[in-house]
Protein backbone atom coordinates (compact mmCIF):
# COMPACT_ATOMS: atom_id res chain seq x y z
CA UNK A 1 0.00 0.00 0.00
CA UNK A 2 3.03 2.26 0.43
CA UNK A 3 4.35 3.91 -2.71
CA UNK A 4 8.16 3.91 -3.03
CA UNK A 5 8.59 1.92 0.22
CA UNK A 6 12.37 1.66 -0.03
CA UNK A 7 13.05 5.28 -1.10
CA UNK A 8 14.44 4.28 -4.49
CA UNK A 9 13.24 7.57 -6.04
CA UNK A 10 12.61 11.09 -4.76
CA UNK A 11 8.84 10.68 -5.20
CA UNK A 12 5.88 9.80 -2.94
CA UNK A 13 7.35 10.93 0.39
CA UNK A 14 7.04 14.42 1.81
CA UNK A 15 10.19 15.19 3.77
CA UNK A 16 9.31 17.33 6.80
CA UNK A 17 12.76 18.34 7.77
CA UNK A 18 15.49 20.07 5.78
CA UNK A 19 18.04 17.66 7.21
CA UNK A 20 16.46 14.57 5.59
CA UNK A 21 18.07 13.10 2.51
CA UNK A 22 18.33 9.87 0.53
CA UNK A 23 21.50 7.80 0.84
CA UNK A 24 22.82 4.99 -1.33
CA UNK A 25 25.33 3.84 1.28
CA UNK A 26 27.83 5.25 3.68
CA UNK A 27 30.94 3.93 5.37
CA UNK A 28 29.00 1.92 7.95
CA UNK A 29 25.60 1.12 6.43
CA UNK A 30 24.18 -0.35 3.22
CA UNK A 31 20.44 -0.10 2.43
CA UNK A 32 18.26 -2.83 3.94
CA UNK A 33 17.13 -3.56 0.37
CA UNK A 34 17.41 -1.82 -2.97
CA UNK A 35 19.90 0.98 -3.53
CA UNK A 36 18.84 3.75 -1.12
CA UNK A 37 17.45 4.53 2.33
CA UNK A 38 16.19 7.66 4.06
CA UNK A 39 18.53 9.40 6.47
CA UNK A 40 17.97 12.40 8.72
CA UNK A 41 20.27 14.36 10.97
CA UNK A 42 17.66 15.80 13.27
CA UNK A 43 16.61 14.84 16.77
CA UNK A 44 13.30 13.43 17.99
CA UNK A 45 10.90 14.56 15.31
CA UNK A 46 8.80 13.31 12.43
CA UNK A 47 10.92 13.21 9.30
CA UNK A 48 8.74 11.96 6.42
CA UNK A 49 5.07 11.44 5.65
CA UNK A 50 2.97 9.73 3.01
CA UNK A 51 -0.80 9.79 2.58
CA UNK A 52 -2.40 6.39 1.88
CA UNK A 53 -6.02 5.78 0.84
CA UNK A 54 -7.57 2.99 2.91
CA UNK A 55 -10.58 1.53 1.10
CA UNK A 56 -11.27 -1.41 3.40
CA UNK A 57 -11.72 -0.94 7.16
CA UNK A 58 -9.77 -3.30 9.37
CA UNK A 59 -6.61 -3.82 11.36
CA UNK A 60 -3.38 -2.87 9.61
CA UNK A 61 0.29 -3.28 10.43
CA UNK A 62 2.68 -0.43 9.70
CA UNK A 63 6.32 -1.49 9.68
CA UNK A 64 9.71 -0.13 8.69
CA UNK A 65 13.35 -1.00 9.14
CA UNK A 66 15.39 1.43 11.21
CA UNK A 67 19.15 1.38 11.54
CA UNK A 68 20.57 1.72 14.99
CA UNK A 69 23.86 3.48 15.48
CA UNK A 70 25.97 5.28 18.04
CA UNK A 71 24.06 8.57 17.73
CA UNK A 72 20.40 7.71 17.20
CA UNK A 73 18.37 6.60 20.20
CA UNK A 74 14.72 6.62 19.09
CA UNK A 75 12.66 5.21 16.23
CA UNK A 76 9.07 6.44 15.67
CA UNK A 77 6.08 5.28 13.58
CA UNK A 78 2.66 6.91 13.46
CA UNK A 79 -0.70 6.89 11.67
CA UNK A 80 -2.91 9.99 11.65
CA UNK A 81 -6.55 10.33 10.47
CA UNK A 82 -7.71 12.99 7.98
CA UNK A 83 -8.97 15.13 10.90
CA UNK A 84 -5.52 15.03 12.58
CA UNK A 85 -6.39 12.41 15.22
CA UNK A 86 -3.64 9.94 16.10
CA UNK A 87 -4.88 6.44 15.27
CA UNK A 88 -1.61 4.86 16.44
CA UNK A 89 1.94 5.85 17.27
CA UNK A 90 4.86 4.13 18.88
CA UNK A 91 8.41 4.97 19.88
CA UNK A 92 11.24 2.50 20.42
CA UNK A 93 14.67 2.93 21.92
CA UNK A 94 17.47 1.43 19.85
CA UNK A 95 18.37 -2.14 20.66
CA UNK A 96 22.13 -1.68 20.33
CA UNK A 97 24.74 0.81 19.23
CA UNK A 98 25.93 -1.50 16.47
CA UNK A 99 24.87 -0.26 13.02
CA UNK A 100 22.23 -2.86 12.10
CA UNK A 101 18.73 -2.78 10.61
CA UNK A 102 15.86 -3.52 13.04
CA UNK A 103 12.23 -4.07 12.05
CA UNK A 104 9.73 -1.93 13.96
CA UNK A 105 5.96 -2.41 13.66
CA UNK A 106 2.69 -1.26 15.13
CA UNK A 107 -0.94 -2.23 14.54
CA UNK A 108 -3.70 0.25 13.91
CA UNK A 109 -7.48 -0.13 13.62
CA UNK A 110 -8.93 1.88 10.75
CA UNK A 111 -12.71 1.90 11.29
CA UNK A 112 -13.84 3.23 7.89
CA UNK A 113 -12.47 4.12 4.46
CA UNK A 114 -10.22 7.19 4.75
CA UNK A 115 -6.88 8.59 3.70
CA UNK A 116 -4.41 8.22 6.54
CA UNK A 117 -1.08 9.92 6.97
CA UNK A 118 1.87 7.60 7.62
CA UNK A 119 4.62 9.29 9.66
CA UNK A 120 8.23 8.17 10.13
CA UNK A 121 10.74 9.71 12.49
CA UNK A 122 13.16 9.46 15.33
CA UNK A 123 16.46 10.75 16.56
CA UNK A 124 18.88 10.83 13.59
CA UNK A 125 16.85 8.02 11.94
CA UNK A 126 17.90 5.84 9.04
CA UNK A 127 14.79 4.22 7.53
CA UNK A 128 14.11 1.67 4.77
CA UNK A 129 11.43 -0.75 3.52
CA UNK A 130 8.21 0.76 4.88
CA UNK A 131 5.08 -1.42 4.63
CA UNK A 132 1.39 -1.05 5.45
CA UNK A 133 -0.61 -4.28 5.20
CA UNK A 134 -4.09 -5.34 6.29
CA UNK A 135 -3.83 -8.13 8.85
CA UNK A 136 -7.56 -8.63 9.59
PDB file of N, CA and C in Angstrom, residues 6-94:
ATOM      1  N   UNK A   6      10.948   1.746  -0.379  1.00  0.00           N
ATOM      2  CA  UNK A   6      12.368   1.665  -0.033  1.00  0.00           C
ATOM      3  C   UNK A   6      13.152   2.889  -0.523  1.00  0.00           C
ATOM      4  N   UNK A   7      12.427   3.988  -0.800  1.00  0.00           N
ATOM      5  CA  UNK A   7      13.046   5.284  -1.097  1.00  0.00           C
ATOM      6  C   UNK A   7      13.967   5.234  -2.311  1.00  0.00           C
ATOM      7  N   UNK A   8      13.589   4.431  -3.305  1.00  0.00           N
ATOM      8  CA  UNK A   8      14.440   4.285  -4.486  1.00  0.00           C
ATOM      9  C   UNK A   8      14.367   5.496  -5.418  1.00  0.00           C
ATOM     10  N   UNK A   9      13.345   6.335  -5.259  1.00  0.00           N
ATOM     11  CA  UNK A   9      13.243   7.573  -6.036  1.00  0.00           C
ATOM     12  C   UNK A   9      12.942   8.720  -5.070  1.00  0.00           C
ATOM     13  N   UNK A  10      12.897   9.921  -5.597  1.00  0.00           N
ATOM     14  CA  UNK A  10      12.608  11.092  -4.762  1.00  0.00           C
ATOM     15  C   UNK A  10      11.116  11.378  -4.683  1.00  0.00           C
ATOM     16  N   UNK A  11      10.284  10.462  -5.134  1.00  0.00           N
ATOM     17  CA  UNK A  11       8.841  10.678  -5.201  1.00  0.00           C
ATOM     18  C   UNK A  11       8.102  10.000  -4.054  1.00  0.00           C
ATOM     19  N   UNK A  12       6.871  10.423  -3.836  1.00  0.00           N
ATOM     20  CA  UNK A  12       5.884   9.802  -2.940  1.00  0.00           C
ATOM     21  C   UNK A  12       6.013  10.175  -1.470  1.00  0.00           C
ATOM     22  N   UNK A  13       7.176  10.560  -1.012  1.00  0.00           N
ATOM     23  CA  UNK A  13       7.354  10.931   0.386  1.00  0.00           C
ATOM     24  C   UNK A  13       7.500  12.432   0.510  1.00  0.00           C
ATOM     25  N   UNK A  14       6.854  13.009   1.492  1.00  0.00           N
ATOM     26  CA  UNK A  14       7.036  14.421   1.812  1.00  0.00           C
ATOM     27  C   UNK A  14       8.018  14.490   2.978  1.00  0.00           C
ATOM     28  N   UNK A  15       9.173  15.078   2.722  1.00  0.00           N
ATOM     29  CA  UNK A  15      10.190  15.189   3.769  1.00  0.00           C
ATOM     30  C   UNK A  15       9.893  16.427   4.593  1.00  0.00           C
ATOM     31  N   UNK A  16       9.696  16.240   5.903  1.00  0.00           N
ATOM     32  CA  UNK A  16       9.307  17.326   6.799  1.00  0.00           C
ATOM     33  C   UNK A  16      10.477  18.124   7.323  1.00  0.00           C
ATOM     34  N   UNK A  17      11.651  17.606   7.181  1.00  0.00           N
ATOM     35  CA  UNK A  17      12.764  18.342   7.767  1.00  0.00           C
ATOM     36  C   UNK A  17      13.840  18.560   6.716  1.00  0.00           C
ATOM     37  N   UNK A  18      14.472  19.710   6.766  1.00  0.00           N
ATOM     38  CA  UNK A  18      15.486  20.070   5.780  1.00  0.00           C
ATOM     39  C   UNK A  18      16.760  19.244   5.917  1.00  0.00           C
ATOM     40  N   UNK A  19      16.863  18.478   6.981  1.00  0.00           N
ATOM     41  CA  UNK A  19      18.043  17.656   7.209  1.00  0.00           C
ATOM     42  C   UNK A  19      17.863  16.220   6.721  1.00  0.00           C
ATOM     43  N   UNK A  20      16.714  15.917   6.096  1.00  0.00           N
ATOM     44  CA  UNK A  20      16.456  14.568   5.595  1.00  0.00           C
ATOM     45  C   UNK A  20      16.962  14.447   4.164  1.00  0.00           C
ATOM     46  N   UNK A  21      17.546  13.307   3.857  1.00  0.00           N
ATOM     47  CA  UNK A  21      18.068  13.097   2.509  1.00  0.00           C
ATOM     48  C   UNK A  21      18.149  11.604   2.227  1.00  0.00           C
ATOM     49  N   UNK A  22      18.228  11.262   0.943  1.00  0.00           N
ATOM     50  CA  UNK A  22      18.329   9.867   0.526  1.00  0.00           C
ATOM     51  C   UNK A  22      19.796   9.480   0.403  1.00  0.00           C
ATOM     52  N   UNK A  23      20.119   8.264   0.821  1.00  0.00           N
ATOM     53  CA  UNK A  23      21.502   7.803   0.843  1.00  0.00           C
ATOM     54  C   UNK A  23      21.587   6.461   0.123  1.00  0.00           C
ATOM     55  N   UNK A  24      22.598   6.288  -0.697  1.00  0.00           N
ATOM     56  CA  UNK A  24      22.821   4.986  -1.330  1.00  0.00           C
ATOM     57  C   UNK A  24      23.606   4.071  -0.407  1.00  0.00           C
ATOM     58  N   UNK A  25      24.586   4.582   0.254  1.00  0.00           N
ATOM     59  CA  UNK A  25      25.326   3.843   1.275  1.00  0.00           C
ATOM     60  C   UNK A  25      26.267   4.833   1.936  1.00  0.00           C
ATOM     61  N   UNK A  26      26.784   4.451   3.068  1.00  0.00           N
ATOM     62  CA  UNK A  26      27.834   5.253   3.681  1.00  0.00           C
ATOM     63  C   UNK A  26      28.893   4.291   4.202  1.00  0.00           C
ATOM     64  N   UNK A  27      29.820   4.785   4.941  1.00  0.00           N
ATOM     65  CA  UNK A  27      30.935   3.931   5.366  1.00  0.00           C
ATOM     66  C   UNK A  27      30.504   2.787   6.274  1.00  0.00           C
ATOM     67  N   UNK A  28      29.384   2.938   6.969  1.00  0.00           N
ATOM     68  CA  UNK A  28      29.001   1.919   7.947  1.00  0.00           C
ATOM     69  C   UNK A  28      27.678   1.224   7.651  1.00  0.00           C
ATOM     70  N   UNK A  29      26.945   1.663   6.612  1.00  0.00           N
ATOM     71  CA  UNK A  29      25.600   1.124   6.425  1.00  0.00           C
ATOM     72  C   UNK A  29      25.230   1.026   4.952  1.00  0.00           C
ATOM     73  N   UNK A  30      24.767  -0.152   4.536  1.00  0.00           N
ATOM     74  CA  UNK A  30      24.180  -0.349   3.218  1.00  0.00           C
ATOM     75  C   UNK A  30      22.666  -0.340   3.380  1.00  0.00           C
ATOM     76  N   UNK A  31      21.902  -0.043   2.327  1.00  0.00           N
ATOM     77  CA  UNK A  31      20.444  -0.102   2.429  1.00  0.00           C
ATOM     78  C   UNK A  31      19.978  -1.491   2.880  1.00  0.00           C
ATOM     79  N   UNK A  32      18.823  -1.534   3.550  1.00  0.00           N
ATOM     80  CA  UNK A  32      18.260  -2.828   3.944  1.00  0.00           C
ATOM     81  C   UNK A  32      17.921  -3.628   2.694  1.00  0.00           C
ATOM     82  N   UNK A  33      17.358  -2.954   1.674  1.00  0.00           N
ATOM     83  CA  UNK A  33      17.130  -3.560   0.366  1.00  0.00           C
ATOM     84  C   UNK A  33      17.205  -2.446  -0.668  1.00  0.00           C
ATOM     85  N   UNK A  34      17.322  -2.815  -1.913  1.00  0.00           N
ATOM     86  CA  UNK A  34      17.407  -1.817  -2.969  1.00  0.00           C
ATOM     87  C   UNK A  34      18.725  -1.058  -2.924  1.00  0.00           C
ATOM     88  N   UNK A  35      18.683   0.187  -3.409  1.00  0.00           N
ATOM     89  CA  UNK A  35      19.897   0.980  -3.530  1.00  0.00           C
ATOM     90  C   UNK A  35      19.962   2.181  -2.598  1.00  0.00           C
ATOM     91  N   UNK A  36      18.836   2.532  -1.941  1.00  0.00           N
ATOM     92  CA  UNK A  36      18.837   3.748  -1.123  1.00  0.00           C
ATOM     93  C   UNK A  36      18.049   3.543   0.167  1.00  0.00           C
ATOM     94  N   UNK A  37      18.268   4.452   1.114  1.00  0.00           N
ATOM     95  CA  UNK A  37      17.454   4.533   2.326  1.00  0.00           C
ATOM     96  C   UNK A  37      17.307   6.007   2.680  1.00  0.00           C
ATOM     97  N   UNK A  38      16.408   6.293   3.610  1.00  0.00           N
ATOM     98  CA  UNK A  38      16.185   7.660   4.064  1.00  0.00           C
ATOM     99  C   UNK A  38      17.023   7.908   5.311  1.00  0.00           C
ATOM    100  N   UNK A  39      17.682   9.035   5.345  1.00  0.00           N
ATOM    101  CA  UNK A  39      18.534   9.398   6.472  1.00  0.00           C
ATOM    102  C   UNK A  39      18.154  10.802   6.924  1.00  0.00           C
ATOM    103  N   UNK A  40      18.217  11.051   8.219  1.00  0.00           N
ATOM    104  CA  UNK A  40      17.972  12.396   8.721  1.00  0.00           C
ATOM    105  C   UNK A  40      18.939  12.700   9.851  1.00  0.00           C
ATOM    106  N   UNK A  41      19.368  13.933   9.907  1.00  0.00           N
ATOM    107  CA  UNK A  41      20.271  14.359  10.971  1.00  0.00           C
ATOM    108  C   UNK A  41      19.556  15.375  11.861  1.00  0.00           C
ATOM    109  N   UNK A  42      18.439  14.952  12.370  1.00  0.00           N
ATOM    110  CA  UNK A  42      17.659  15.796  13.269  1.00  0.00           C
ATOM    111  C   UNK A  42      17.212  14.945  14.447  1.00  0.00           C
ATOM    112  N   UNK A  43      16.916  15.588  15.554  1.00  0.00           N
ATOM    113  CA  UNK A  43      16.612  14.844  16.767  1.00  0.00           C
ATOM    114  C   UNK A  43      15.125  14.827  17.104  1.00  0.00           C
ATOM    115  N   UNK A  44      14.630  13.633  17.406  1.00  0.00           N
ATOM    116  CA  UNK A  44      13.303  13.426  17.987  1.00  0.00           C
ATOM    117  C   UNK A  44      12.180  14.187  17.300  1.00  0.00           C
ATOM    118  N   UNK A  45      11.988  13.925  16.019  1.00  0.00           N
ATOM    119  CA  UNK A  45      10.900  14.562  15.305  1.00  0.00           C
ATOM    120  C   UNK A  45      10.424  13.651  14.176  1.00  0.00           C
ATOM    121  N   UNK A  46       9.301  14.014  13.601  1.00  0.00           N
ATOM    122  CA  UNK A  46       8.797  13.311  12.432  1.00  0.00           C
ATOM    123  C   UNK A  46       9.568  13.803  11.227  1.00  0.00           C
ATOM    124  N   UNK A  47      10.032  12.890  10.404  1.00  0.00           N
ATOM    125  CA  UNK A  47      10.924  13.211   9.298  1.00  0.00           C
ATOM    126  C   UNK A  47      10.214  13.166   7.947  1.00  0.00           C
ATOM    127  N   UNK A  48       9.377  12.145   7.723  1.00  0.00           N
ATOM    128  CA  UNK A  48       8.744  11.960   6.417  1.00  0.00           C
ATOM    129  C   UNK A  48       7.313  11.492   6.591  1.00  0.00           C
ATOM    130  N   UNK A  49       6.455  11.890   5.641  1.00  0.00           N
ATOM    131  CA  UNK A  49       5.066  11.443   5.653  1.00  0.00           C
ATOM    132  C   UNK A  49       4.647  10.981   4.263  1.00  0.00           C
ATOM    133  N   UNK A  50       3.617  10.131   4.246  1.00  0.00           N
ATOM    134  CA  UNK A  50       2.965   9.728   3.009  1.00  0.00           C
ATOM    135  C   UNK A  50       1.491   9.512   3.316  1.00  0.00           C
ATOM    136  N   UNK A  51       0.646   9.988   2.427  1.00  0.00           N
ATOM    137  CA  UNK A  51      -0.797   9.786   2.579  1.00  0.00           C
ATOM    138  C   UNK A  51      -1.203   8.534   1.803  1.00  0.00           C
ATOM    139  N   UNK A  52      -1.998   7.673   2.467  1.00  0.00           N
ATOM    140  CA  UNK A  52      -2.399   6.393   1.880  1.00  0.00           C
ATOM    141  C   UNK A  52      -3.912   6.265   1.986  1.00  0.00           C
ATOM    142  N   UNK A  53      -4.565   5.980   0.860  1.00  0.00           N
ATOM    143  CA  UNK A  53      -6.020   5.780   0.841  1.00  0.00           C
ATOM    144  C   UNK A  53      -6.347   4.365   1.304  1.00  0.00           C
ATOM    145  N   UNK A  54      -7.111   4.274   2.380  1.00  0.00           N
ATOM    146  CA  UNK A  54      -7.573   2.988   2.909  1.00  0.00           C
ATOM    147  C   UNK A  54      -9.003   2.799   2.425  1.00  0.00           C
ATOM    148  N   UNK A  55      -9.243   1.767   1.641  1.00  0.00           N
ATOM    149  CA  UNK A  55     -10.578   1.529   1.097  1.00  0.00           C
ATOM    150  C   UNK A  55     -11.351   0.474   1.878  1.00  0.00           C
ATOM    151  N   UNK A  56     -10.625  -0.350   2.638  1.00  0.00           N
ATOM    152  CA  UNK A  56     -11.274  -1.415   3.396  1.00  0.00           C
ATOM    153  C   UNK A  56     -10.953  -1.270   4.883  1.00  0.00           C
ATOM    154  N   UNK A  57     -11.967  -1.037   5.722  1.00  0.00           N
ATOM    155  CA  UNK A  57     -11.719  -0.943   7.165  1.00  0.00           C
ATOM    156  C   UNK A  57     -11.112  -2.240   7.693  1.00  0.00           C
ATOM    157  N   UNK A  58     -10.365  -2.125   8.771  1.00  0.00           N
ATOM    158  CA  UNK A  58      -9.774  -3.304   9.372  1.00  0.00           C
ATOM    159  C   UNK A  58      -8.571  -2.951  10.221  1.00  0.00           C
ATOM    160  N   UNK A  59      -7.834  -3.994  10.594  1.00  0.00           N
ATOM    161  CA  UNK A  59      -6.606  -3.820  11.361  1.00  0.00           C
ATOM    162  C   UNK A  59      -5.430  -3.916  10.400  1.00  0.00           C
ATOM    163  N   UNK A  60      -4.538  -2.952  10.495  1.00  0.00           N
ATOM    164  CA  UNK A  60      -3.378  -2.867   9.606  1.00  0.00           C
ATOM    165  C   UNK A  60      -2.101  -2.884  10.437  1.00  0.00           C
ATOM    166  N   UNK A  61      -1.032  -3.360   9.813  1.00  0.00           N
ATOM    167  CA  UNK A  61       0.289  -3.279  10.427  1.00  0.00           C
ATOM    168  C   UNK A  61       1.145  -2.326   9.610  1.00  0.00           C
ATOM    169  N   UNK A  62       1.705  -1.333  10.290  1.00  0.00           N
ATOM    170  CA  UNK A  62       2.684  -0.425   9.700  1.00  0.00           C
ATOM    171  C   UNK A  62       4.048  -0.868  10.201  1.00  0.00           C
ATOM    172  N   UNK A  63       4.979  -1.079   9.280  1.00  0.00           N
ATOM    173  CA  UNK A  63       6.323  -1.491   9.685  1.00  0.00           C
ATOM    174  C   UNK A  63       7.371  -0.757   8.860  1.00  0.00           C
ATOM    175  N   UNK A  64       8.570  -0.708   9.389  1.00  0.00           N
ATOM    176  CA  UNK A  64       9.711  -0.135   8.692  1.00  0.00           C
ATOM    177  C   UNK A  64      10.976  -0.679   9.333  1.00  0.00           C
ATOM    178  N   UNK A  65      12.044  -0.637   8.597  1.00  0.00           N
ATOM    179  CA  UNK A  65      13.347  -0.998   9.135  1.00  0.00           C
ATOM    180  C   UNK A  65      14.091   0.272   9.496  1.00  0.00           C
ATOM    181  N   UNK A  66      14.609   0.303  10.707  1.00  0.00           N
ATOM    182  CA  UNK A  66      15.390   1.429  11.209  1.00  0.00           C
ATOM    183  C   UNK A  66      16.793   0.929  11.521  1.00  0.00           C
ATOM    184  N   UNK A  67      17.779   1.743  11.196  1.00  0.00           N
ATOM    185  CA  UNK A  67      19.154   1.381  11.536  1.00  0.00           C
ATOM    186  C   UNK A  67      19.516   2.018  12.858  1.00  0.00           C
ATOM    187  N   UNK A  68      20.094   1.227  13.712  1.00  0.00           N
ATOM    188  CA  UNK A  68      20.573   1.719  14.995  1.00  0.00           C
ATOM    189  C   UNK A  68      22.051   2.026  14.884  1.00  0.00           C
ATOM    190  N   UNK A  69      22.452   3.105  15.499  1.00  0.00           N
ATOM    191  CA  UNK A  69      23.860   3.479  15.478  1.00  0.00           C
ATOM    192  C   UNK A  69      24.259   4.130  16.778  1.00  0.00           C
ATOM    193  N   UNK A  70      25.429   4.688  16.810  1.00  0.00           N
ATOM    194  CA  UNK A  70      25.967   5.283  18.037  1.00  0.00           C
ATOM    195  C   UNK A  70      25.254   6.568  18.415  1.00  0.00           C
ATOM    196  N   UNK A  71      24.684   7.283  17.441  1.00  0.00           N
ATOM    197  CA  UNK A  71      24.064   8.574  17.732  1.00  0.00           C
ATOM    198  C   UNK A  71      22.563   8.447  17.978  1.00  0.00           C
ATOM    199  N   UNK A  72      21.864   7.747  17.087  1.00  0.00           N
ATOM    200  CA  UNK A  72      20.403   7.710  17.204  1.00  0.00           C
ATOM    201  C   UNK A  72      19.969   6.887  18.412  1.00  0.00           C
ATOM    202  N   UNK A  73      18.891   7.306  19.028  1.00  0.00           N
ATOM    203  CA  UNK A  73      18.368   6.605  20.195  1.00  0.00           C
ATOM    204  C   UNK A  73      16.907   6.214  20.053  1.00  0.00           C
ATOM    205  N   UNK A  74      16.158   6.859  19.178  1.00  0.00           N
ATOM    206  CA  UNK A  74      14.721   6.621  19.086  1.00  0.00           C
ATOM    207  C   UNK A  74      14.301   6.353  17.652  1.00  0.00           C
ATOM    208  N   UNK A  75      13.302   5.484  17.504  1.00  0.00           N
ATOM    209  CA  UNK A  75      12.659   5.213  16.230  1.00  0.00           C
ATOM    210  C   UNK A  75      11.166   5.459  16.445  1.00  0.00           C
ATOM    211  N   UNK A  76      10.489   6.095  15.482  1.00  0.00           N
ATOM    212  CA  UNK A  76       9.070   6.436  15.669  1.00  0.00           C
ATOM    213  C   UNK A  76       8.261   6.106  14.410  1.00  0.00           C
ATOM    214  N   UNK A  77       7.065   5.525  14.623  1.00  0.00           N
ATOM    215  CA  UNK A  77       6.084   5.282  13.580  1.00  0.00           C
ATOM    216  C   UNK A  77       4.757   5.859  14.041  1.00  0.00           C
ATOM    217  N   UNK A  78       3.968   6.386  13.097  1.00  0.00           N
ATOM    218  CA  UNK A  78       2.663   6.909  13.464  1.00  0.00           C
ATOM    219  C   UNK A  78       1.688   6.875  12.304  1.00  0.00           C
ATOM    220  N   UNK A  79       0.388   6.840  12.653  1.00  0.00           N
ATOM    221  CA  UNK A  79      -0.697   6.890  11.674  1.00  0.00           C
ATOM    222  C   UNK A  79      -1.699   7.927  12.169  1.00  0.00           C
ATOM    223  N   UNK A  80      -2.028   8.881  11.288  1.00  0.00           N
ATOM    224  CA  UNK A  80      -2.911   9.989  11.648  1.00  0.00           C
ATOM    225  C   UNK A  80      -4.116   9.995  10.712  1.00  0.00           C
ATOM    226  N   UNK A  81      -5.316  10.274  11.260  1.00  0.00           N
ATOM    227  CA  UNK A  81      -6.545  10.328  10.471  1.00  0.00           C
ATOM    228  C   UNK A  81      -6.622  11.647   9.693  1.00  0.00           C
ATOM    229  N   UNK A  82      -7.577  11.753   8.745  1.00  0.00           N
ATOM    230  CA  UNK A  82      -7.715  12.992   7.980  1.00  0.00           C
ATOM    231  C   UNK A  82      -8.039  14.218   8.847  1.00  0.00           C
ATOM    232  N   UNK A  83      -8.649  13.999  10.010  1.00  0.00           N
ATOM    233  CA  UNK A  83      -8.968  15.131  10.896  1.00  0.00           C
ATOM    234  C   UNK A  83      -7.916  15.295  11.995  1.00  0.00           C
ATOM    235  N   UNK A  84      -6.698  14.838  11.708  1.00  0.00           N
ATOM    236  CA  UNK A  84      -5.522  15.029  12.576  1.00  0.00           C
ATOM    237  C   UNK A  84      -5.600  14.331  13.928  1.00  0.00           C
ATOM    238  N   UNK A  85      -6.321  13.228  14.003  1.00  0.00           N
ATOM    239  CA  UNK A  85      -6.387  12.415  15.221  1.00  0.00           C
ATOM    240  C   UNK A  85      -5.390  11.266  15.073  1.00  0.00           C
ATOM    241  N   UNK A  86      -4.579  11.060  16.114  1.00  0.00           N
ATOM    242  CA  UNK A  86      -3.640   9.940  16.099  1.00  0.00           C
ATOM    243  C   UNK A  86      -4.416   8.635  16.203  1.00  0.00           C
ATOM    244  N   UNK A  87      -4.283   7.772  15.215  1.00  0.00           N
ATOM    245  CA  UNK A  87      -4.877   6.444  15.268  1.00  0.00           C
ATOM    246  C   UNK A  87      -3.926   5.466  15.950  1.00  0.00           C
ATOM    247  N   UNK A  88      -2.625   5.689  15.784  1.00  0.00           N
ATOM    248  CA  UNK A  88      -1.611   4.864  16.443  1.00  0.00           C
ATOM    249  C   UNK A  88      -0.267   5.562  16.322  1.00  0.00           C
ATOM    250  N   UNK A  89       0.549   5.400  17.343  1.00  0.00           N
ATOM    251  CA  UNK A  89       1.944   5.853  17.266  1.00  0.00           C
ATOM    252  C   UNK A  89       2.743   5.052  18.282  1.00  0.00           C
ATOM    253  N   UNK A  90       4.008   4.896  17.989  1.00  0.00           N
ATOM    254  CA  UNK A  90       4.856   4.125  18.884  1.00  0.00           C
ATOM    255  C   UNK A  90       6.290   4.605  18.735  1.00  0.00           C
ATOM    256  N   UNK A  91       7.013   4.586  19.843  1.00  0.00           N
ATOM    257  CA  UNK A  91       8.415   4.973  19.881  1.00  0.00           C
ATOM    258  C   UNK A  91       9.213   3.832  20.496  1.00  0.00           C
ATOM    259  N   UNK A  92      10.363   3.535  19.911  1.00  0.00           N
ATOM    260  CA  UNK A  92      11.242   2.498  20.419  1.00  0.00           C
ATOM    261  C   UNK A  92      12.615   3.088  20.684  1.00  0.00           C
ATOM    262  N   UNK A  93      13.272   2.589  21.717  1.00  0.00           N
ATOM    263  CA  UNK A  93      14.672   2.926  21.921  1.00  0.00           C
ATOM    264  C   UNK A  93      15.493   1.913  21.134  1.00  0.00           C
ATOM    265  N   UNK A  94      16.635   2.336  20.644  1.00  0.00           N
ATOM    266  CA  UNK A  94      17.475   1.433  19.849  1.00  0.00           C
ATOM    267  C   UNK A  94      17.830   0.195  20.672  1.00  0.00           C
TER     268      UNK A  94
END
